[in-house]
Each structure stands twice: as C-alpha cells, then as structure tokens.
Amino acid sequence: MLRVSLLAATALFGGIVLAPQASQAQQAIDSLGLTVTTTPAITSDYLFRGLSQTRNRPAAQLTLDVEHASGVYVGAFLSNVAFAGTNARQELDLLAGYRFAIGDLKLDLGATYYAYPGYSAAPGGFDLDFYEFALRASYEIAPMKFVATAAWSPQFTGESGAAYYLEGGFDMALDYGFTVSPRVGYQWVERNIVPAGGSRDGYFGAIDYGYFSLSVSREIVGGIIGTVTGVYNTLSTERNGVASDCFGGSKVCDNRFTLTLSRPF
C-alpha cells in the first residue's frame, strides 16, 4: 500500500523546493500576529520520499501555512493521488506544531494527520489514514542552509506498524537566482511485505529503502518557481526474478525526473 506525502522541512510537501525569493511571498495579519502563506502548485508526478503517489501522473496541489508570532503554526495540504487497487483519489493533510530557534539553529516540532477523504477499504483491506510526529532542523551558513528531518509514526499507512524516517540535505543559492537542493533519506516500516502464509496484520508493500534526490529551482516570472527534480531510490521492481521489493513490481518506484511549478502567496 502506498503512502502520500506532505510538507518537507523547509519547502512544499512532497519534494517541491522553493527558491529563497519564495520566503518573501507571505501575507501578514499584524493585528493577530499571524503570517499566512498559500502555495498552489502543479507537478508532473507527485513524489513522496522517492515514490510516486499518482502512478506517474500529474498532480494539482495546494499548501496552506498559518504561523503565529509565538512560533505556533497550523497548516494543510491537498493533492490528488492514485493508489493501485484502492479508490483513494485525494489526500488532505492537517499539520500543527511549534517553530523556535536555539541560537542560529531553527527547529520545528510538529505533527501531521494524513487523511484520504472518500477512501473506503476493500474487503480484507486496511485503513490508509495515519499520523506522524516530526522534528525538523535547519542551520544556515551562507550560501548554504543545512536541513534535517526525523519522523516517527506509531501506526503507519495501511496499518503497517511503527515507521521511522530520517532525511538530510542542504539548499545552496547559486548565481542567476538558482537554488540547488540535494536530499538523502531512509524509510523504515515495521511490517513491510506480507509474509509467507499470509497475515492478518496490515502491511506497507515495500521493503525498507533509501533514496536520493537533487532539485534545481529558480523563479521564472511573476513569483512562479520552477523546480526540476531527479530521484533515485534503492527499491527494485524486480529482484532475483521476483517482483516484490516495490509494491509487487509497481512502476511507482522507478527512478525519474519531475517538473513542478509553484507560486507562493
């Protein structure tokens, strides 16, 4: 069973990397001490942690982030999805957390609830909804900003048990307004693949895996950010003649390039 995604530590959900100019695209409500950022986006393929969430098809997405001057924030993310063998067609993620700084180290302690409105489990199927806790950190040494994420879910999607995720990387500003953003991550899931003889427990559908992505982004015109991302992961659609590593040999684990256009407001 596939999983959908959300906001990365410093950018848009699911691997959309925003150039430095985007951080200025915010609406301040001074009387309430609020800063509101809304980001619509379209992408050639919705990726989360190196895996396609739309079966190699385009997605339209919307991100909302509302932060109080105290550092407390709430947010939401909406996208279309397409998981093989399910009727899941949209994802709605709800976020809440607290952002603060210790010296020059910026931290974000938050929780996300991943919901799939309209989804109903087939006979013998399992719930896709789940929640996850994450600690994100960033530290800037110009022209580079280092970022890291550690996340834990007590019951991952598909009722697959505890899951852990680690990610690290950096954003580096280049000449002519470009930003390059490499990321390395690794996903662990307690119950990966149905064991021999079957199981009454839920499962994820893929073995534990790592991935690497490299994004290059730049403002194109009028605040529109273009991002090209290349992704490689360690999952194989076939190993030793058996298509078992990636959701029964699904193409959602293929290495690929994506193009994303986003416009923060």
CSV table of N, CA, C and O in Angstrom, one decimal, residues 5-129:
chain,number,residue,atom,x,y,z
A,5,SER,N,2.2,12.1,0.8
A,5,SER,CA,3.1,12.9,1.5
A,5,SER,C,2.7,14.3,1.8
A,5,SER,O,1.6,14.7,1.6
A,6,LEU,N,3.7,15.0,2.2
A,6,LEU,CA,3.4,16.2,2.8
A,6,LEU,C,4.6,17.1,2.7
A,6,LEU,O,5.5,16.9,2.0
A,7,LEU,N,4.4,18.2,3.5
A,7,LEU,CA,5.4,19.3,3.5
A,7,LEU,C,6.7,18.8,4.0
A,7,LEU,O,6.8,18.2,5.0
A,8,ALA,N,7.8,19.1,3.2
A,8,ALA,CA,9.1,18.8,3.7
A,8,ALA,C,9.5,19.9,4.6
A,8,ALA,O,8.8,20.8,4.8
A,9,ALA,N,10.7,19.8,5.2
A,9,ALA,CA,11.0,20.7,6.3
A,9,ALA,C,11.0,22.1,5.9
A,9,ALA,O,10.4,22.9,6.7
A,10,THR,N,11.5,22.5,4.8
A,10,THR,CA,11.6,23.9,4.6
A,10,THR,C,10.9,24.3,3.3
A,10,THR,O,11.1,25.4,2.8
A,11,ALA,N,10.2,23.4,2.7
A,11,ALA,CA,9.6,23.6,1.4
A,11,ALA,C,8.2,23.2,1.2
A,11,ALA,O,7.5,23.0,2.2
A,12,LEU,N,7.8,22.9,0.0
A,12,LEU,CA,6.5,22.4,-0.2
A,12,LEU,C,6.5,21.0,0.0
A,12,LEU,O,7.5,20.3,0.0
A,13,PHE,N,5.3,20.4,0.3
A,13,PHE,CA,5.2,19.0,0.5
A,13,PHE,C,5.7,18.2,-0.7
A,13,PHE,O,5.5,18.6,-1.8
A,14,GLY,N,6.2,17.0,-0.4
A,14,GLY,CA,6.4,16.0,-1.4
A,14,GLY,C,7.6,16.4,-2.3
A,14,GLY,O,7.6,15.9,-3.4
A,15,GLY,N,8.5,17.2,-1.9
A,15,GLY,CA,9.7,17.4,-2.7
A,15,GLY,C,9.7,18.6,-3.5
A,15,GLY,O,10.5,18.8,-4.4
A,16,ILE,N,8.7,19.6,-3.4
A,16,ILE,CA,8.8,20.8,-4.1
A,16,ILE,C,9.7,21.8,-3.4
A,16,ILE,O,9.5,22.1,-2.3
A,17,VAL,N,10.8,22.1,-4.0
A,17,VAL,CA,11.8,23.0,-3.4
A,17,VAL,C,11.6,24.4,-3.8
A,17,VAL,O,11.5,24.7,-5.0
A,18,LEU,N,11.5,25.3,-2.8
A,18,LEU,CA,11.2,26.7,-3.1
A,18,LEU,C,12.5,27.5,-3.1
A,18,LEU,O,13.3,27.4,-2.2
A,19,ALA,N,12.7,28.4,-4.0
A,19,ALA,CA,13.8,29.3,-4.0
A,19,ALA,C,13.7,30.3,-2.9
A,19,ALA,O,12.6,30.6,-2.4
A,20,PRO,N,14.8,31.0,-2.6
A,20,PRO,CA,14.8,31.9,-1.5
A,20,PRO,C,13.8,33.0,-1.6
A,20,PRO,O,13.2,33.5,-0.7
A,21,GLN,N,13.5,33.5,-2.9
A,21,GLN,CA,12.6,34.5,-3.1
A,21,GLN,C,11.2,34.2,-2.5
A,21,GLN,O,10.4,35.0,-2.2
A,22,ALA,N,10.9,32.9,-2.5
A,22,ALA,CA,9.5,32.4,-2.1
A,22,ALA,C,9.2,32.7,-0.7
A,22,ALA,O,8.1,32.9,-0.3
A,23,SER,N,10.3,32.8,0.2
A,23,SER,CA,10.0,33.0,1.6
A,23,SER,C,9.4,34.4,1.8
A,23,SER,O,8.9,34.7,2.9
A,24,GLN,N,9.6,35.3,0.9
A,24,GLN,CA,9.0,36.7,1.0
A,24,GLN,C,7.6,36.7,0.6
A,24,GLN,O,6.9,37.7,0.8
A,25,ALA,N,7.0,35.7,0.0
A,25,ALA,CA,5.7,35.7,-0.5
A,25,ALA,C,4.7,35.2,0.6
A,25,ALA,O,4.3,34.1,0.6
A,26,GLN,N,4.5,36.2,1.5
A,26,GLN,CA,3.6,35.9,2.7
A,26,GLN,C,2.7,37.0,2.9
A,26,GLN,O,2.9,38.1,2.5
A,27,GLN,N,1.5,36.7,3.5
A,27,GLN,CA,0.6,37.7,3.9
A,27,GLN,C,0.6,37.9,5.4
A,27,GLN,O,0.3,36.9,6.2
A,28,ALA,N,0.9,39.1,5.9
A,28,ALA,CA,0.9,39.3,7.4
A,28,ALA,C,-0.4,39.9,7.8
A,28,ALA,O,-0.9,40.8,7.2
A,29,ILE,N,-0.9,39.4,8.9
A,29,ILE,CA,-2.1,40.0,9.6
A,29,ILE,C,-1.5,40.5,11.0
A,29,ILE,O,-1.6,39.8,12.0
A,30,ASP,N,-1.1,41.7,10.9
A,30,ASP,CA,-0.4,42.2,12.1
A,30,ASP,C,-1.2,42.3,13.4
A,30,ASP,O,-0.7,42.0,14.5
A,31,SER,N,-2.5,42.6,13.2
A,31,SER,CA,-3.4,42.7,14.4
A,31,SER,C,-3.5,41.4,15.1
A,31,SER,O,-3.8,41.4,16.3
A,32,LEU,N,-3.3,40.3,14.4
A,32,LEU,CA,-3.4,39.0,15.0
A,32,LEU,C,-2.1,38.3,15.2
A,32,LEU,O,-2.0,37.2,15.8
A,33,GLY,N,-1.0,38.9,14.8
A,33,GLY,CA,0.3,38.4,14.9
A,33,GLY,C,0.5,37.1,14.0
A,33,GLY,O,1.3,36.2,14.3
A,34,LEU,N,-0.2,37.1,12.9
A,34,LEU,CA,-0.2,35.9,12.0
A,34,LEU,C,0.5,36.2,10.7
A,34,LEU,O,0.5,37.3,10.2
A,35,THR,N,1.2,35.1,10.2
A,35,THR,CA,1.8,35.2,8.9
A,35,THR,C,1.2,34.0,8.1
A,35,THR,O,1.2,32.8,8.5
A,36,VAL,N,0.6,34.3,6.9
A,36,VAL,CA,-0.1,33.3,6.2
A,36,VAL,C,0.6,33.1,4.8
A,36,VAL,O,0.8,34.1,4.1
A,37,THR,N,0.9,31.9,4.5
A,37,THR,CA,1.5,31.5,3.2
A,37,THR,C,0.6,30.5,2.5
A,37,THR,O,0.3,29.4,3.1
A,38,THR,N,0.2,30.8,1.3
A,38,THR,CA,-0.6,29.9,0.5
A,38,THR,C,0.2,29.6,-0.8
A,38,THR,O,0.6,30.5,-1.5
A,39,THR,N,0.3,28.3,-1.1
A,39,THR,CA,1.1,27.9,-2.3
A,39,THR,C,0.4,26.9,-3.1
A,39,THR,O,0.3,25.7,-2.8
A,40,PRO,N,-0.2,27.3,-4.2
A,40,PRO,CA,-0.7,26.4,-5.2
A,40,PRO,C,0.4,25.8,-6.1
A,40,PRO,O,1.4,26.6,-6.3
A,41,ALA,N,0.3,24.6,-6.6
A,41,ALA,CA,1.4,24.0,-7.4
A,41,ALA,C,0.8,23.0,-8.3
A,41,ALA,O,-0.2,22.4,-8.1
A,42,ILE,N,1.5,22.8,-9.4
A,42,ILE,CA,1.2,21.7,-10.3
A,42,ILE,C,2.5,20.9,-10.5
A,42,ILE,O,3.6,21.6,-10.6
A,43,THR,N,2.5,19.6,-10.6
A,43,THR,CA,3.7,18.8,-10.8
A,43,THR,C,3.5,17.7,-11.7
A,43,THR,O,2.3,17.2,-11.8
A,44,SER,N,4.5,17.3,-12.5
A,44,SER,CA,4.3,16.2,-13.4
A,44,SER,C,4.2,14.9,-12.8
A,44,SER,O,3.7,13.9,-13.4
A,45,ASP,N,4.5,14.7,-11.5
A,45,ASP,CA,4.4,13.5,-10.8
A,45,ASP,C,4.5,13.8,-9.3
A,45,ASP,O,5.5,14.4,-8.9
A,46,TYR,N,3.6,13.4,-8.5
A,46,TYR,CA,3.6,13.7,-7.1
A,46,TYR,C,4.5,12.6,-6.4
A,46,TYR,O,4.1,11.5,-6.3
A,47,LEU,N,5.7,13.1,-5.9
A,47,LEU,CA,6.6,12.2,-5.3
A,47,LEU,C,6.6,12.4,-3.8
A,47,LEU,O,6.6,13.6,-3.3
A,48,PHE,N,6.7,11.3,-3.0
A,48,PHE,CA,6.9,11.4,-1.6
A,48,PHE,C,8.0,10.4,-1.2
A,48,PHE,O,7.9,9.2,-1.4
A,49,ARG,N,9.1,10.9,-0.6
A,49,ARG,CA,10.2,10.1,-0.2
A,49,ARG,C,10.6,9.1,-1.3
A,49,ARG,O,10.9,7.9,-1.1
A,50,GLY,N,10.7,9.7,-2.5
A,50,GLY,CA,11.2,8.9,-3.6
A,50,GLY,C,10.2,8.1,-4.4
A,50,GLY,O,10.6,7.4,-5.4
A,51,LEU,N,8.9,8.0,-4.0
A,51,LEU,CA,7.9,7.2,-4.6
A,51,LEU,C,6.8,8.0,-5.2
A,51,LEU,O,6.4,9.0,-4.6
A,52,SER,N,6.3,7.6,-6.3
A,52,SER,CA,5.2,8.3,-7.0
A,52,SER,C,3.9,8.0,-6.2
A,52,SER,O,3.6,6.8,-5.9
A,53,GLN,N,3.2,9.0,-6.0
A,53,GLN,CA,1.9,8.9,-5.3
A,53,GLN,C,0.7,9.0,-6.3
A,53,GLN,O,-0.5,8.9,-5.9
A,54,THR,N,1.0,9.2,-7.5
A,54,THR,CA,-0.1,9.4,-8.5
A,54,THR,C,0.1,8.4,-9.7
A,54,THR,O,-0.4,8.6,-10.8
A,55,ARG,N,0.9,7.4,-9.5
A,55,ARG,CA,1.2,6.4,-10.5
A,55,ARG,C,1.7,7.0,-11.8
A,55,ARG,O,1.2,6.8,-12.9
A,56,ASN,N,2.7,7.9,-11.6
A,56,ASN,CA,3.4,8.6,-12.7
A,56,ASN,C,2.6,9.6,-13.5
A,56,ASN,O,2.8,9.9,-14.7
A,57,ARG,N,1.6,10.1,-12.8
A,57,ARG,CA,0.7,11.1,-13.5
A,57,ARG,C,0.8,12.5,-12.8
A,57,ARG,O,1.3,12.6,-11.6
A,58,PRO,N,0.3,13.5,-13.4
A,58,PRO,CA,0.4,14.9,-12.9
A,58,PRO,C,-0.5,15.0,-11.6
A,58,PRO,O,-1.4,14.2,-11.4
A,59,ALA,N,-0.2,16.1,-10.9
A,59,ALA,CA,-1.0,16.4,-9.7
A,59,ALA,C,-1.1,17.9,-9.5
A,59,ALA,O,-0.2,18.7,-9.9
A,60,ALA,N,-2.3,18.3,-9.0
A,60,ALA,CA,-2.5,19.7,-8.6
A,60,ALA,C,-2.6,19.7,-7.1
A,60,ALA,O,-3.3,18.9,-6.5
A,61,GLN,N,-1.9,20.7,-6.5
A,61,GLN,CA,-1.7,20.7,-5.1
A,61,GLN,C,-1.9,22.1,-4.5
A,61,GLN,O,-1.8,23.1,-5.2
A,62,LEU,N,-2.3,22.2,-3.2
A,62,LEU,CA,-2.4,23.4,-2.5
A,62,LEU,C,-1.9,23.3,-1.1
A,62,LEU,O,-2.3,22.3,-0.4
A,63,THR,N,-1.0,24.2,-0.7
A,63,THR,CA,-0.5,24.2,0.7
A,63,THR,C,-0.8,25.5,1.4
A,63,THR,O,-0.8,26.6,0.8
A,64,LEU,N,-1.2,25.3,2.7
A,64,LEU,CA,-1.6,26.5,3.5
A,64,LEU,C,-0.8,26.4,4.8
A,64,LEU,O,-0.7,25.4,5.4
A,65,ASP,N,-0.1,27.5,5.1
A,65,ASP,CA,0.7,27.6,6.4
A,65,ASP,C,0.3,28.9,7.1
A,65,ASP,O,0.4,30.0,6.5
A,66,VAL,N,-0.1,28.7,8.3
A,66,VAL,CA,-0.5,29.9,9.2
A,66,VAL,C,0.3,29.8,10.4
A,66,VAL,O,0.2,28.9,11.3
A,67,GLU,N,1.2,30.8,10.6
A,67,GLU,CA,2.1,30.8,11.8
A,67,GLU,C,1.9,32.1,12.6
A,67,GLU,O,1.8,33.2,12.1
A,68,HIS,N,1.8,31.9,13.9
A,68,HIS,CA,1.6,33.0,14.9
A,68,HIS,C,3.0,33.5,15.3
A,68,HIS,O,4.0,32.7,15.2
A,69,ALA,N,3.1,34.7,15.7
A,69,ALA,CA,4.4,35.3,16.1
A,69,ALA,C,5.0,34.5,17.3
A,69,ALA,O,6.3,34.6,17.4
A,70,SER,N,4.3,33.7,18.0
A,70,SER,CA,4.8,32.9,19.1
A,70,SER,C,5.6,31.7,18.6
A,70,SER,O,6.3,31.1,19.3
A,71,GLY,N,5.4,31.4,17.3
A,71,GLY,CA,6.0,30.2,16.7
A,71,GLY,C,5.1,29.0,16.5
A,71,GLY,O,5.4,28.1,15.8
A,72,VAL,N,3.9,29.1,17.1
A,72,VAL,CA,2.9,28.1,16.9
A,72,VAL,C,2.3,28.2,15.5
A,72,VAL,O,2.0,29.3,15.0
A,73,TYR,N,2.1,27.1,14.8
A,73,TYR,CA,1.5,27.1,13.5
A,73,TYR,C,0.5,26.0,13.2
A,73,TYR,O,0.6,24.9,13.9
A,74,VAL,N,-0.3,26.2,12.2
A,74,VAL,CA,-1.2,25.1,11.7
A,74,VAL,C,-1.1,25.2,10.2
A,74,VAL,O,-0.7,26.2,9.6
A,75,GLY,N,-1.4,24.1,9.5
A,75,GLY,CA,-1.3,24.1,8.1
A,75,GLY,C,-2.1,22.9,7.5
A,75,GLY,O,-2.7,22.1,8.2
A,76,ALA,N,-2.2,22.9,6.2
A,76,ALA,CA,-2.9,21.9,5.5
A,76,ALA,C,-2.3,21.7,4.1
A,76,ALA,O,-1.7,22.6,3.6
A,77,PHE,N,-2.5,20.5,3.6
A,77,PHE,CA,-2.0,20.2,2.2
A,77,PHE,C,-3.1,19.3,1.5
A,77,PHE,O,-3.6,18.4,2.1
A,78,LEU,N,-3.4,19.7,0.3
A,78,LEU,CA,-4.4,19.0,-0.5
A,78,LEU,C,-3.8,18.6,-1.9
A,78,LEU,O,-3.1,19.4,-2.5
A,79,SER,N,-4.0,17.3,-2.3
A,79,SER,CA,-3.5,16.8,-3.6
A,79,SER,C,-4.3,15.7,-4.1
A,79,SER,O,-5.0,15.0,-3.3
A,80,ASN,N,-4.4,15.5,-5.4
A,80,ASN,CA,-4.9,14.3,-5.9
A,80,ASN,C,-3.9,13.2,-5.8
A,80,ASN,O,-2.7,13.4,-5.7
A,81,VAL,N,-4.4,11.9,-5.6
A,81,VAL,CA,-3.5,10.7,-5.5
A,81,VAL,C,-4.1,9.6,-6.3
A,81,VAL,O,-5.3,9.7,-6.8
A,82,ALA,N,-3.4,8.6,-6.5
A,82,ALA,CA,-3.9,7.4,-7.2
A,82,ALA,C,-3.1,6.2,-6.8
A,82,ALA,O,-1.9,6.0,-7.2
A,83,PHE,N,-3.7,5.4,-5.9
A,83,PHE,CA,-3.0,4.2,-5.4
A,83,PHE,C,-3.6,2.9,-6.0
A,83,PHE,O,-4.8,2.8,-6.0
A,84,ALA,N,-2.8,2.1,-6.6
A,84,ALA,CA,-3.3,0.9,-7.3
A,84,ALA,C,-4.1,0.0,-6.3
A,84,ALA,O,-3.7,-0.2,-5.2
A,85,GLY,N,-5.2,-0.4,-6.8
A,85,GLY,CA,-6.1,-1.3,-6.1
A,85,GLY,C,-6.9,-0.7,-5.0
A,85,GLY,O,-7.5,-1.4,-4.2
A,86,THR,N,-6.9,0.7,-5.0
A,86,THR,CA,-7.8,1.4,-4.0
A,86,THR,C,-8.6,2.4,-4.7
A,86,THR,O,-8.3,2.8,-5.8
A,87,ASN,N,-9.6,3.0,-4.0
A,87,ASN,CA,-10.4,4.1,-4.5
A,87,ASN,C,-9.9,5.4,-4.0
A,87,ASN,O,-10.7,6.4,-4.0
A,88,ALA,N,-8.7,5.5,-3.4
A,88,ALA,CA,-8.2,6.7,-2.9
A,88,ALA,C,-7.9,7.7,-4.0
A,88,ALA,O,-7.2,7.3,-5.0
A,89,ARG,N,-8.5,8.8,-4.0
A,89,ARG,CA,-8.3,9.8,-5.1
A,89,ARG,C,-7.8,11.2,-4.6
A,89,ARG,O,-7.4,12.0,-5.4
A,90,GLN,N,-7.9,11.4,-3.3
A,90,GLN,CA,-7.3,12.7,-2.8
A,90,GLN,C,-6.7,12.5,-1.4
A,90,GLN,O,-7.1,11.6,-0.7
A,91,GLU,N,-5.9,13.4,-1.1
A,91,GLU,CA,-5.2,13.4,0.2
A,91,GLU,C,-5.4,14.8,0.8
A,91,GLU,O,-5.2,15.8,0.2
A,92,LEU,N,-5.7,14.8,2.1
A,92,LEU,CA,-5.8,16.0,2.9
A,92,LEU,C,-5.0,15.8,4.1
A,92,LEU,O,-5.3,15.0,5.0
A,93,ASP,N,-3.9,16.6,4.2
A,93,ASP,CA,-3.0,16.5,5.4
A,93,ASP,C,-3.2,17.7,6.3
A,93,ASP,O,-3.3,18.9,5.8
A,94,LEU,N,-3.3,17.5,7.6
A,94,LEU,CA,-3.5,18.6,8.6
A,94,LEU,C,-2.3,18.6,9.5
A,94,LEU,O,-1.9,17.5,10.0
A,95,LEU,N,-1.7,19.8,9.7
A,95,LEU,CA,-0.5,19.9,10.4
A,95,LEU,C,-0.7,20.9,11.6
A,95,LEU,O,-1.5,21.8,11.5
A,96,ALA,N,0.1,20.7,12.6
A,96,ALA,CA,0.2,21.7,13.7
A,96,ALA,C,1.6,21.5,14.4
A,96,ALA,O,2.1,20.4,14.4
A,97,GLY,N,2.1,22.6,14.9
A,97,GLY,CA,3.4,22.4,15.6
A,97,GLY,C,3.9,23.7,16.1
A,97,GLY,O,3.2,24.7,16.2
A,98,TYR,N,5.2,23.7,16.4
A,98,TYR,CA,5.8,24.9,17.1
A,98,TYR,C,7.2,25.1,16.5
A,98,TYR,O,8.0,24.1,16.5
A,99,ARG,N,7.5,26.3,16.0
A,99,ARG,CA,8.8,26.6,15.4
A,99,ARG,C,9.5,27.5,16.4
A,99,ARG,O,8.9,28.5,16.9
A,100,PHE,N,10.8,27.2,16.6
A,100,PHE,CA,11.6,28.1,17.5
A,100,PHE,C,13.0,28.0,17.2
A,100,PHE,O,13.4,27.2,16.3
A,101,ALA,N,13.8,28.8,17.8
A,101,ALA,CA,15.3,28.8,17.5
A,101,ALA,C,16.1,28.7,18.8
A,101,ALA,O,15.7,29.2,19.8
A,102,ILE,N,17.2,28.0,18.7
A,102,ILE,CA,18.2,28.0,19.7
A,102,ILE,C,19.5,28.5,19.1
A,102,ILE,O,20.2,27.8,18.3
A,103,GLY,N,19.8,29.8,19.4
A,103,GLY,CA,20.8,30.5,18.7
A,103,GLY,C,20.5,30.6,17.2
A,103,GLY,O,19.4,31.0,16.8
A,104,ASP,N,21.4,30.1,16.3
A,104,ASP,CA,21.2,30.1,14.9
A,104,ASP,C,20.5,28.8,14.4
A,104,ASP,O,20.3,28.7,13.2
A,105,LEU,N,20.3,27.9,15.3
A,105,LEU,CA,19.6,26.6,14.9
A,105,LEU,C,18.1,26.8,15.0
A,105,LEU,O,17.6,27.1,16.0
A,106,LYS,N,17.4,26.6,13.8
A,106,LYS,CA,16.0,26.7,13.8
A,106,LYS,C,15.4,25.3,13.9
A,106,LYS,O,15.8,24.4,13.1
A,107,LEU,N,14.4,25.2,14.7
A,107,LEU,CA,13.7,23.9,15.0
A,107,LEU,C,12.2,23.9,14.7
A,107,LEU,O,11.6,25.0,14.9
A,108,ASP,N,11.7,22.8,14.3
A,108,ASP,CA,10.2,22.7,14.0
A,108,ASP,C,9.8,21.4,14.6
A,108,ASP,O,10.2,20.3,14.1
A,109,LEU,N,9.0,21.4,15.6
A,109,LEU,CA,8.4,20.2,16.3
A,109,LEU,C,7.0,20.2,15.9
A,109,LEU,O,6.2,21.0,16.3
A,110,GLY,N,6.5,19.2,15.1
A,110,GLY,CA,5.2,19.2,14.6
A,110,GLY,C,4.6,17.8,14.5
A,110,GLY,O,5.3,16.8,14.6
A,111,ALA,N,3.3,17.8,14.2
A,111,ALA,CA,2.6,16.5,13.9
A,111,ALA,C,1.7,16.7,12.7
A,111,ALA,O,1.2,17.8,12.4
A,112,THR,N,1.5,15.6,12.0
A,112,THR,CA,0.7,15.7,10.7
A,112,THR,C,-0.3,14.5,10.8
A,112,THR,O,0.1,13.4,11.1
A,113,TYR,N,-1.5,14.8,10.4
A,113,TYR,CA,-2.5,13.7,10.2
A,113,TYR,C,-2.8,13.6,8.7
A,113,TYR,O,-3.2,14.6,8.1
A,114,TYR,N,-2.6,12.4,8.2
A,114,TYR,CA,-2.8,12.2,6.8
A,114,TYR,C,-4.1,11.5,6.6
A,114,TYR,O,-4.3,10.4,7.1
A,115,ALA,N,-5.0,12.2,5.8
A,115,ALA,CA,-6.4,11.6,5.6
A,115,ALA,C,-6.6,11.5,4.1
A,115,ALA,O,-6.1,12.2,3.3
A,116,TYR,N,-7.5,10.5,3.8
A,116,TYR,CA,-7.8,10.3,2.4
A,116,TYR,C,-9.4,10.3,2.3
A,116,TYR,O,-10.0,9.2,2.3
A,117,PRO,N,-9.9,11.5,2.2
A,117,PRO,CA,-11.4,11.6,2.1
A,117,PRO,C,-12.0,10.8,0.9
A,117,PRO,O,-11.4,10.8,-0.2
A,118,GLY,N,-13.0,10.1,1.2
A,118,GLY,CA,-13.7,9.3,0.1
A,118,GLY,C,-13.1,7.9,0.0
A,118,GLY,O,-13.7,7.0,-0.7
A,119,TYR,N,-12.0,7.6,0.7
A,119,TYR,CA,-11.4,6.2,0.6
A,119,TYR,C,-12.2,5.3,1.5
A,119,TYR,O,-12.6,5.6,2.6
A,120,SER,N,-12.4,4.1,0.9
A,120,SER,CA,-13.0,3.0,1.7
A,120,SER,C,-12.3,1.7,1.5
A,120,SER,O,-12.0,1.4,0.3
A,121,ALA,N,-11.9,1.0,2.5
A,121,ALA,CA,-11.1,-0.2,2.4
A,121,ALA,C,-11.9,-1.3,1.7
A,121,ALA,O,-13.0,-1.5,2.1
A,122,ALA,N,-11.3,-2.0,0.8
A,122,ALA,CA,-11.9,-3.2,0.2
A,122,ALA,C,-11.9,-4.3,1.2
A,122,ALA,O,-11.2,-4.2,2.2
A,123,PRO,N,-12.8,-5.3,1.0
A,123,PRO,CA,-12.8,-6.4,2.0
A,123,PRO,C,-11.4,-7.0,2.2
A,123,PRO,O,-10.7,-7.3,1.2
A,124,GLY,N,-11.0,-7.1,3.4
A,124,GLY,CA,-9.6,-7.6,3.7
A,124,GLY,C,-8.6,-6.5,3.7
A,124,GLY,O,-7.4,-6.7,3.9
A,125,GLY,N,-9.0,-5.2,3.3
A,125,GLY,CA,-8.1,-4.1,3.2
A,125,GLY,C,-7.9,-3.4,4.6
A,125,GLY,O,-8.5,-3.8,5.6
A,126,PHE,N,-7.1,-2.4,4.6
A,126,PHE,CA,-6.7,-1.7,5.8
A,126,PHE,C,-6.8,-0.2,5.6
A,126,PHE,O,-6.8,0.3,4.5
A,127,ASP,N,-6.9,0.5,6.7
A,127,ASP,CA,-7.0,2.0,6.7
A,127,ASP,C,-5.8,2.6,6.2
A,127,ASP,O,-4.7,2.2,6.6
A,128,LEU,N,-5.9,3.6,5.4
A,128,LEU,CA,-4.8,4.4,4.9
A,128,LEU,C,-4.4,5.6,5.8
A,128,LEU,O,-3.3,6.0,5.9
A,129,ASP,N,-5.4,6.1,6.5
A,129,ASP,CA,-5.1,7.3,7.4
A,129,ASP,C,-4.1,7.0,8.5
A,129,ASP,O,-4.1,5.8,9.0
